[in-house]
mmCIF file of N, CA and C in Angstrom:
data_model
loop_
_atom_site.group_PDB
_atom_site.id
_atom_site.type_symbol
_atom_site.label_atom_id
_atom_site.label_comp_id
_atom_site.label_asym_id
_atom_site.label_seq_id
_atom_site.Cartn_x
_atom_site.Cartn_y
_atom_site.Cartn_z
ATOM 1 N N UNK A 1 0.782 -0.890 -0.247
ATOM 2 C CA UNK A 1 -0.122 -0.280 -0.020
ATOM 3 C C UNK A 1 0.837 1.512 -0.009
ATOM 4 N N UNK A 2 1.926 1.335 0.510
ATOM 5 C CA UNK A 2 2.745 2.554 0.928
ATOM 6 C C UNK A 2 3.336 2.534 -0.876
ATOM 7 N N UNK A 3 3.215 1.720 -1.657
ATOM 8 C CA UNK A 3 4.213 2.109 -3.061
ATOM 9 C C UNK A 3 2.581 2.944 -4.120
ATOM 10 N N UNK A 4 1.460 2.266 -3.294
ATOM 11 C CA UNK A 4 0.678 3.144 -4.146
ATOM 12 C C UNK A 4 0.486 4.884 -3.287
ATOM 13 N N UNK A 5 0.330 4.900 -2.273
ATOM 14 C CA UNK A 5 0.895 6.346 -1.660
ATOM 15 C C UNK A 5 1.625 7.145 -2.468
ATOM 16 N N UNK A 6 2.866 6.294 -2.182
ATOM 17 C CA UNK A 6 3.980 7.183 -3.072
ATOM 18 C C UNK A 6 3.837 7.298 -4.442
ATOM 19 N N UNK A 7 3.303 6.834 -5.251
ATOM 20 C CA UNK A 7 3.103 6.626 -6.724
ATOM 21 C C UNK A 7 1.710 8.008 -6.493
ATOM 22 N N UNK A 8 1.063 8.119 -5.551
ATOM 23 C CA UNK A 8 0.061 8.970 -5.569
ATOM 24 C C UNK A 8 0.600 10.428 -5.380
ATOM 25 N N UNK A 9 1.734 10.207 -4.744
ATOM 26 C CA UNK A 9 2.113 11.617 -4.544
ATOM 27 C C UNK A 9 3.208 11.820 -4.868
ATOM 28 N N UNK A 10 3.739 11.326 -6.052
ATOM 29 C CA UNK A 10 4.646 11.791 -7.484
ATOM 30 C C UNK A 10 4.053 13.008 -7.593
ATOM 31 N N UNK A 11 5.079 14.342 -7.645
ATOM 32 C CA UNK A 11 5.668 15.451 -7.831
ATOM 33 C C UNK A 11 5.353 16.252 -6.506
ATOM 34 N N UNK A 12 4.970 15.423 -5.359
ATOM 35 C CA UNK A 12 4.883 16.380 -4.046
ATOM 36 C C UNK A 12 6.474 15.601 -3.760
ATOM 37 N N UNK A 13 6.179 14.291 -3.114
ATOM 38 C CA UNK A 13 7.246 13.809 -2.609
ATOM 39 C C UNK A 13 8.678 13.792 -3.207
ATOM 40 N N UNK A 14 9.633 13.977 -2.994
ATOM 41 C CA UNK A 14 11.275 13.995 -3.744
ATOM 42 C C UNK A 14 11.226 12.832 -3.846
ATOM 43 N N UNK A 15 12.032 12.597 -5.795
ATOM 44 C CA UNK A 15 11.946 11.107 -6.257
ATOM 45 C C UNK A 15 12.611 10.162 -5.826
ATOM 46 N N UNK A 16 13.527 10.420 -5.130
ATOM 47 C CA UNK A 16 14.375 9.668 -4.428
ATOM 48 C C UNK A 16 13.344 8.535 -3.361
ATOM 49 N N UNK A 17 12.491 9.040 -2.803
ATOM 50 C CA UNK A 17 11.403 8.424 -1.965
ATOM 51 C C UNK A 17 10.397 7.593 -3.127
ATOM 52 N N UNK A 18 9.790 8.254 -4.190
ATOM 53 C CA UNK A 18 8.674 7.704 -5.151
ATOM 54 C C UNK A 18 9.546 6.763 -5.689
ATOM 55 N N UNK A 19 10.584 6.464 -6.363
ATOM 56 C CA UNK A 19 11.125 5.170 -7.014
ATOM 57 C C UNK A 19 11.972 4.300 -5.947
ATOM 58 N N UNK A 20 11.841 4.289 -4.480
ATOM 59 C CA UNK A 20 12.745 3.684 -3.814
ATOM 60 C C UNK A 20 11.746 2.000 -3.609
ATOM 61 N N UNK A 21 12.519 1.298 -3.619
ATOM 62 C CA UNK A 21 12.054 -0.218 -3.506
ATOM 63 C C UNK A 21 12.595 -0.742 -2.079
ATOM 64 N N UNK A 22 13.237 -0.465 -1.346
ATOM 65 C CA UNK A 22 14.020 -0.794 -0.137
ATOM 66 C C UNK A 22 12.770 -0.168 0.826
ATOM 67 N N UNK A 23 13.242 -1.092 1.725
ATOM 68 C CA UNK A 23 11.988 -0.519 3.197
ATOM 69 C C UNK A 23 13.175 -0.192 4.456
ATOM 70 N N UNK A 24 13.134 0.695 4.838
ATOM 71 C CA UNK A 24 13.903 1.293 6.290
ATOM 72 C C UNK A 24 13.587 0.311 7.650
ATOM 73 N N UNK A 25 14.551 0.250 8.397
ATOM 74 C CA UNK A 25 14.546 -0.577 9.090
ATOM 75 C C UNK A 25 14.745 0.281 10.295
ATOM 76 N N UNK A 26 14.027 0.470 11.463
ATOM 77 C CA UNK A 26 13.772 0.725 12.614
ATOM 78 C C UNK A 26 14.271 0.057 14.052
ATOM 79 N N UNK A 27 14.323 -0.897 13.569
ATOM 80 C CA UNK A 27 14.671 -2.477 14.673
ATOM 81 C C UNK A 27 15.220 -1.834 15.776
ATOM 82 N N UNK A 28 16.383 -1.429 15.485
ATOM 83 C CA UNK A 28 17.643 -1.193 16.499
ATOM 84 C C UNK A 28 17.062 -0.346 17.481
ATOM 85 N N UNK A 29 16.611 0.662 16.511
ATOM 86 C CA UNK A 29 16.234 1.563 17.433
ATOM 87 C C UNK A 29 14.944 1.861 18.323
ATOM 88 N N UNK A 30 14.261 0.781 17.525
ATOM 89 C CA UNK A 30 13.043 0.519 18.847
ATOM 90 C C UNK A 30 13.454 -0.304 19.588
ATOM 91 N N UNK A 31 14.625 -0.996 19.342
ATOM 92 C CA UNK A 31 14.728 -2.399 20.809
ATOM 93 C C UNK A 31 15.356 -1.283 21.542
ATOM 94 N N UNK A 32 16.522 -0.535 21.351
ATOM 95 C CA UNK A 32 16.926 0.641 22.080
ATOM 96 C C UNK A 32 15.937 1.441 22.838
ATOM 97 N N UNK A 33 14.963 1.825 22.446
ATOM 98 C CA UNK A 33 14.176 2.436 23.242
ATOM 99 C C UNK A 33 13.641 1.578 24.470
ATOM 100 N N UNK A 34 13.267 0.494 23.965
ATOM 101 C CA UNK A 34 12.674 -0.533 25.113
ATOM 102 C C UNK A 34 13.619 -0.733 25.962
ATOM 103 N N UNK A 35 14.842 -1.051 25.766
ATOM 104 C CA UNK A 35 16.364 -1.256 26.721
ATOM 105 C C UNK A 35 15.915 0.120 27.958
ATOM 106 N N UNK A 36 16.116 1.341 27.007
ATOM 107 C CA UNK A 36 16.373 2.406 27.735
ATOM 108 C C UNK A 36 14.809 2.530 28.680
ATOM 109 N N UNK A 37 13.976 2.167 28.439
ATOM 110 C CA UNK A 37 12.521 2.221 29.104
ATOM 111 C C UNK A 37 12.002 0.955 30.043
ATOM 112 N N UNK A 38 12.926 0.044 30.076
ATOM 113 C CA UNK A 38 12.574 -1.168 30.331
ATOM 114 C C UNK A 38 12.300 -1.303 31.647
ATOM 115 N N UNK A 39 12.952 -0.632 32.369
ATOM 116 C CA UNK A 39 12.707 -0.375 34.209
ATOM 117 C C UNK A 39 10.950 -0.050 34.364
ATOM 118 N N UNK A 40 10.865 1.115 33.599
ATOM 119 C CA UNK A 40 9.739 1.562 33.951
ATOM 120 C C UNK A 40 8.416 0.691 33.196
ATOM 121 N N UNK A 41 8.736 0.186 32.058
ATOM 122 C CA UNK A 41 7.460 -0.567 31.862
ATOM 123 C C UNK A 41 7.340 -1.612 32.272
ATOM 124 N N UNK A 42 8.412 -2.397 33.352
ATOM 125 C CA UNK A 42 8.464 -3.474 34.080
ATOM 126 C C UNK A 42 7.620 -2.809 35.346
ATOM 127 N N UNK A 43 7.723 -1.837 35.855
ATOM 128 C CA UNK A 43 7.231 -1.225 37.116
ATOM 129 C C UNK A 43 6.110 -0.802 36.955
ATOM 130 N N UNK A 44 5.470 -0.276 35.490
ATOM 131 C CA UNK A 44 3.867 -0.276 35.540
ATOM 132 C C UNK A 44 3.174 -1.239 35.599
ATOM 133 N N UNK A 45 3.578 -2.287 34.589
ATOM 134 C CA UNK A 45 2.722 -3.809 34.430
ATOM 135 C C UNK A 45 2.747 -4.227 36.097
ATOM 136 N N UNK A 46 3.988 -4.090 36.735
ATOM 137 C CA UNK A 46 4.074 -4.360 38.365
ATOM 138 C C UNK A 46 2.957 -3.825 38.892
ATOM 139 N N UNK A 47 2.601 -2.497 38.963
ATOM 140 C CA UNK A 47 1.879 -1.657 39.680
ATOM 141 C C UNK A 47 0.454 -1.360 38.955
ATOM 142 N N UNK A 48 -0.100 -1.669 38.188
ATOM 143 C CA UNK A 48 -1.227 -2.117 37.137
ATOM 144 C C UNK A 48 -1.658 -3.122 36.627
ATOM 145 N N UNK A 49 -3.021 -3.676 37.361
ATOM 146 C CA UNK A 49 -3.320 -5.002 37.148
ATOM 147 C C UNK A 49 -4.573 -4.892 35.963
ATOM 148 N N UNK A 50 -4.383 -3.882 35.693
ATOM 149 C CA UNK A 50 -6.134 -4.264 34.798
ATOM 150 C C UNK A 50 -6.318 -4.985 33.558
ATOM 151 N N UNK A 51 -5.147 -4.813 33.052
ATOM 152 C CA UNK A 51 -5.134 -6.283 31.968
ATOM 153 C C UNK A 51 -5.490 -7.742 32.695
ATOM 154 N N UNK A 52 -4.906 -8.035 33.528
ATOM 155 C CA UNK A 52 -4.883 -9.101 34.705
ATOM 156 C C UNK A 52 -6.308 -9.580 34.868
ATOM 157 N N UNK A 53 -6.612 -8.169 35.725
ATOM 158 C CA UNK A 53 -8.074 -8.162 36.371
ATOM 159 C C UNK A 53 -8.993 -8.612 35.507
ATOM 160 N N UNK A 54 -8.954 -7.730 34.373
ATOM 161 C CA UNK A 54 -10.230 -7.700 33.364
ATOM 162 C C UNK A 54 -10.196 -9.331 32.218
ATOM 163 N N UNK A 55 -9.008 -9.875 32.567
ATOM 164 C CA UNK A 55 -9.199 -11.351 32.019
ATOM 165 C C UNK A 55 -8.191 -11.340 30.851
ATOM 166 N N UNK A 56 -7.540 -10.046 29.875
ATOM 167 C CA UNK A 56 -6.931 -10.119 28.932
ATOM 168 C C UNK A 56 -5.647 -10.728 28.876
ATOM 169 N N UNK A 57 -5.016 -10.724 29.971
ATOM 170 C CA UNK A 57 -3.501 -11.102 29.829
ATOM 171 C C UNK A 57 -3.095 -12.225 30.924
ATOM 172 N N UNK A 58 -2.543 -12.793 30.835
ATOM 173 C CA UNK A 58 -2.072 -14.336 32.051
ATOM 174 C C UNK A 58 -0.956 -13.153 32.714
ATOM 175 N N UNK A 59 -1.179 -12.803 34.041
ATOM 176 C CA UNK A 59 -0.314 -12.057 34.676
ATOM 177 C C UNK A 59 0.815 -12.787 35.287
ATOM 178 N N UNK A 60 1.225 -14.065 35.659
ATOM 179 C CA UNK A 60 2.413 -14.901 35.370
ATOM 180 C C UNK A 60 2.984 -15.399 33.853
ATOM 181 N N UNK A 61 2.249 -14.882 32.954
ATOM 182 C CA UNK A 61 2.569 -15.360 31.608
ATOM 183 C C UNK A 61 3.953 -13.830 30.805
ATOM 184 N N UNK A 62 2.734 -12.336 31.712
ATOM 185 C CA UNK A 62 3.534 -11.214 31.532
ATOM 186 C C UNK A 62 4.764 -11.014 32.183
ATOM 187 N N UNK A 63 4.694 -11.259 33.734
ATOM 188 C CA UNK A 63 5.764 -11.350 34.156
ATOM 189 C C UNK A 63 6.902 -11.864 33.752
ATOM 190 N N UNK A 64 6.799 -13.600 33.667
ATOM 191 C CA UNK A 64 7.910 -14.571 32.870
ATOM 192 C C UNK A 64 8.456 -13.672 31.572
ATOM 193 N N UNK A 65 7.522 -12.978 30.340
ATOM 194 C CA UNK A 65 7.732 -12.255 29.512
ATOM 195 C C UNK A 65 8.910 -11.453 29.806
ATOM 196 N N UNK A 66 8.169 -10.320 30.638
ATOM 197 C CA UNK A 66 8.867 -9.450 30.723
ATOM 198 C C UNK A 66 10.670 -9.371 31.422
ATOM 199 N N UNK A 67 10.657 -10.724 32.287
ATOM 200 C CA UNK A 67 11.914 -10.949 32.395
ATOM 201 C C UNK A 67 12.512 -11.545 31.652
ATOM 202 N N UNK A 68 11.876 -12.443 30.823
ATOM 203 C CA UNK A 68 12.888 -13.089 29.654
ATOM 204 C C UNK A 68 13.264 -11.602 28.804
ATOM 205 N N UNK A 69 12.443 -10.610 28.773
ATOM 206 C CA UNK A 69 12.585 -10.028 27.256
ATOM 207 C C UNK A 69 14.193 -9.270 27.348
ATOM 208 N N UNK A 70 14.905 -8.524 27.990
ATOM 209 C CA UNK A 70 16.240 -8.113 27.614
ATOM 210 C C UNK A 70 16.871 -9.169 27.042
ATOM 211 N N UNK A 71 16.483 -10.588 27.062
ATOM 212 C CA UNK A 71 17.810 -11.535 26.254
ATOM 213 C C UNK A 71 17.035 -12.131 24.870
ATOM 214 N N UNK A 72 15.573 -11.703 24.866
ATOM 215 C CA UNK A 72 14.669 -12.361 23.967
ATOM 216 C C UNK A 72 15.085 -11.159 22.835
ATOM 217 N N UNK A 73 15.029 -10.077 23.206
ATOM 218 C CA UNK A 73 14.984 -9.081 22.082
ATOM 219 C C UNK A 73 15.875 -9.340 21.161
ATOM 220 N N UNK A 74 17.071 -9.698 20.799
ATOM 221 C CA UNK A 74 17.675 -9.804 19.671
ATOM 222 C C UNK A 74 16.937 -10.909 18.835
ATOM 223 N N UNK A 75 16.786 -12.099 19.784
ATOM 224 C CA UNK A 75 16.362 -13.268 19.246
ATOM 225 C C UNK A 75 14.946 -12.717 18.125
ATOM 226 N N UNK A 76 14.244 -11.842 18.375
ATOM 227 C CA UNK A 76 12.917 -11.673 18.048
ATOM 228 C C UNK A 76 12.992 -10.743 16.812
ATOM 229 N N UNK A 77 13.793 -9.980 16.797
ATOM 230 C CA UNK A 77 13.955 -8.330 16.182
ATOM 231 C C UNK A 77 12.725 -7.863 16.744
ATOM 232 N N UNK A 78 12.241 -7.140 16.730
ATOM 233 C CA UNK A 78 11.229 -5.672 17.171
ATOM 234 C C UNK A 78 10.049 -6.435 17.583
ATOM 235 N N UNK A 79 9.515 -7.465 16.912
ATOM 236 C CA UNK A 79 8.215 -8.229 17.246
ATOM 237 C C UNK A 79 7.783 -7.861 18.883
ATOM 238 N N UNK A 80 8.433 -8.378 19.959
ATOM 239 C CA UNK A 80 8.326 -8.446 21.067
ATOM 240 C C UNK A 80 8.451 -6.916 21.562
ATOM 241 N N UNK A 81 8.772 -5.930 20.959
ATOM 242 C CA UNK A 81 8.983 -4.232 21.322
ATOM 243 C C UNK A 81 7.420 -4.261 20.828
ATOM 244 N N UNK A 82 7.382 -4.247 19.270
ATOM 245 C CA UNK A 82 5.450 -3.748 18.999
ATOM 246 C C UNK A 82 4.672 -4.287 20.008
ATOM 247 N N UNK A 83 4.789 -5.928 19.842
ATOM 248 C CA UNK A 83 3.871 -6.366 20.934
ATOM 249 C C UNK A 83 3.271 -5.707 22.510
ATOM 250 N N UNK A 84 4.919 -5.611 22.816
ATOM 251 C CA UNK A 84 4.419 -4.686 24.236
ATOM 252 C C UNK A 84 4.166 -3.291 24.208
ATOM 253 N N UNK A 85 4.473 -2.270 23.284
ATOM 254 C CA UNK A 85 3.783 -1.455 22.921
ATOM 255 C C UNK A 85 1.973 -1.432 22.829
ATOM 256 N N UNK A 86 1.833 -2.384 22.059
ATOM 257 C CA UNK A 86 0.278 -2.749 21.688
ATOM 258 C C UNK A 86 -0.293 -3.134 23.049
ATOM 259 N N UNK A 87 0.037 -3.872 23.835
ATOM 260 C CA UNK A 87 -0.017 -4.023 24.965
ATOM 261 C C UNK A 87 -0.221 -2.821 25.901
ATOM 262 N N UNK A 88 0.919 -2.306 25.957
ATOM 263 C CA UNK A 88 0.291 -0.624 26.924
ATOM 264 C C UNK A 88 -0.727 -0.015 26.428
ATOM 265 N N UNK A 89 -0.911 0.561 24.782
ATOM 266 C CA UNK A 89 -1.648 1.346 24.330
ATOM 267 C C UNK A 89 -3.013 0.648 24.695
ATOM 268 N N UNK A 90 -3.077 -0.347 24.225
ATOM 269 C CA UNK A 90 -4.594 -1.298 24.756
ATOM 270 C C UNK A 90 -5.013 -1.344 26.516
ATOM 271 N N UNK A 91 -3.776 -1.174 27.317
ATOM 272 C CA UNK A 91 -4.301 -0.783 28.504
ATOM 273 C C UNK A 91 -4.521 0.992 28.822
ATOM 274 N N UNK A 92 -4.191 1.374 28.360
ATOM 275 C CA UNK A 92 -4.579 2.880 28.325
ATOM 276 C C UNK A 92 -5.636 3.075 27.611
ATOM 277 N N UNK A 93 -6.238 2.281 26.410
ATOM 278 C CA UNK A 93 -7.639 2.389 25.804
ATOM 279 C C UNK A 93 -8.598 2.158 26.490
ATOM 280 N N UNK A 94 -8.222 1.106 27.197
ATOM 281 C CA UNK A 94 -9.317 0.483 28.441
ATOM 282 C C UNK A 94 -9.469 1.158 29.281
ATOM 283 N N UNK A 95 -8.582 2.058 30.015
ATOM 284 C CA UNK A 95 -8.143 2.692 30.990
ATOM 285 C C UNK A 95 -9.422 4.293 30.448
ATOM 286 N N UNK A 96 -9.834 4.618 29.092
ATOM 287 C CA UNK A 96 -10.125 5.279 28.649
ATOM 288 C C UNK A 96 -11.665 4.959 28.407
ATOM 289 N N UNK A 97 -12.125 3.870 28.155
ATOM 290 C CA UNK A 97 -13.381 3.321 27.749
ATOM 291 C C UNK A 97 -13.834 2.731 28.699
ATOM 292 N N UNK A 98 -13.413 2.657 29.848
ATOM 293 C CA UNK A 98 -14.451 1.355 31.140
ATOM 294 C C UNK A 98 -14.289 2.330 32.333
ATOM 295 N N UNK A 99 -15.557 2.211 32.713
ATOM 296 C CA UNK A 99 -16.134 3.395 33.414
ATOM 297 C C UNK A 99 -15.131 3.535 34.705
ATOM 298 N N UNK A 100 -14.941 4.725 35.328
ATOM 299 C CA UNK A 100 -13.906 5.149 36.067
ATOM 300 C C UNK A 100 -14.429 4.185 37.528
ATOM 301 N N UNK A 101 -15.644 3.599 37.859
ATOM 302 C CA UNK A 101 -15.796 2.832 39.332
ATOM 303 C C UNK A 101 -14.941 1.567 38.912
ATOM 304 N N UNK A 102 -14.995 1.073 37.590
ATOM 305 C CA UNK A 102 -14.468 -0.184 37.251
ATOM 306 C C UNK A 102 -13.001 -0.214 37.476
ATOM 307 N N UNK A 103 -12.356 0.745 37.000
ATOM 308 C CA UNK A 103 -11.186 0.918 36.456
ATOM 309 C C UNK A 103 -9.961 1.111 38.163
ATOM 310 N N UNK A 104 -9.311 0.477 38.183
ATOM 311 C CA UNK A 104 -8.487 0.615 39.635
ATOM 312 C C UNK A 104 -7.512 1.663 39.402
ATOM 313 N N UNK A 105 -7.275 2.742 39.832
ATOM 314 C CA UNK A 105 -6.207 3.565 39.617
ATOM 315 C C UNK A 105 -4.870 3.131 39.983
#
């Protein structure tokens, strides 16, 4: 779909972007950010049990995954980083759309 968008923007985007056939990789940057924020992320999930309480996540599996994360990231590329970002976003989404009386702060 990006190729279609680049073609549709021909004349607006620089030619180098319109005609490129390679894909940029931000895996190392994403994984570096995860490493820098690892402690904050683990502290967040340790002190917020909304996903577990609502039955969306197995708490023990999440703890185990977070403990293994620093060693597993190189093996799985950025897939784990993306999944963890999605999980954090889902937690926030739930907090926004579940009535406050049901959500423990």
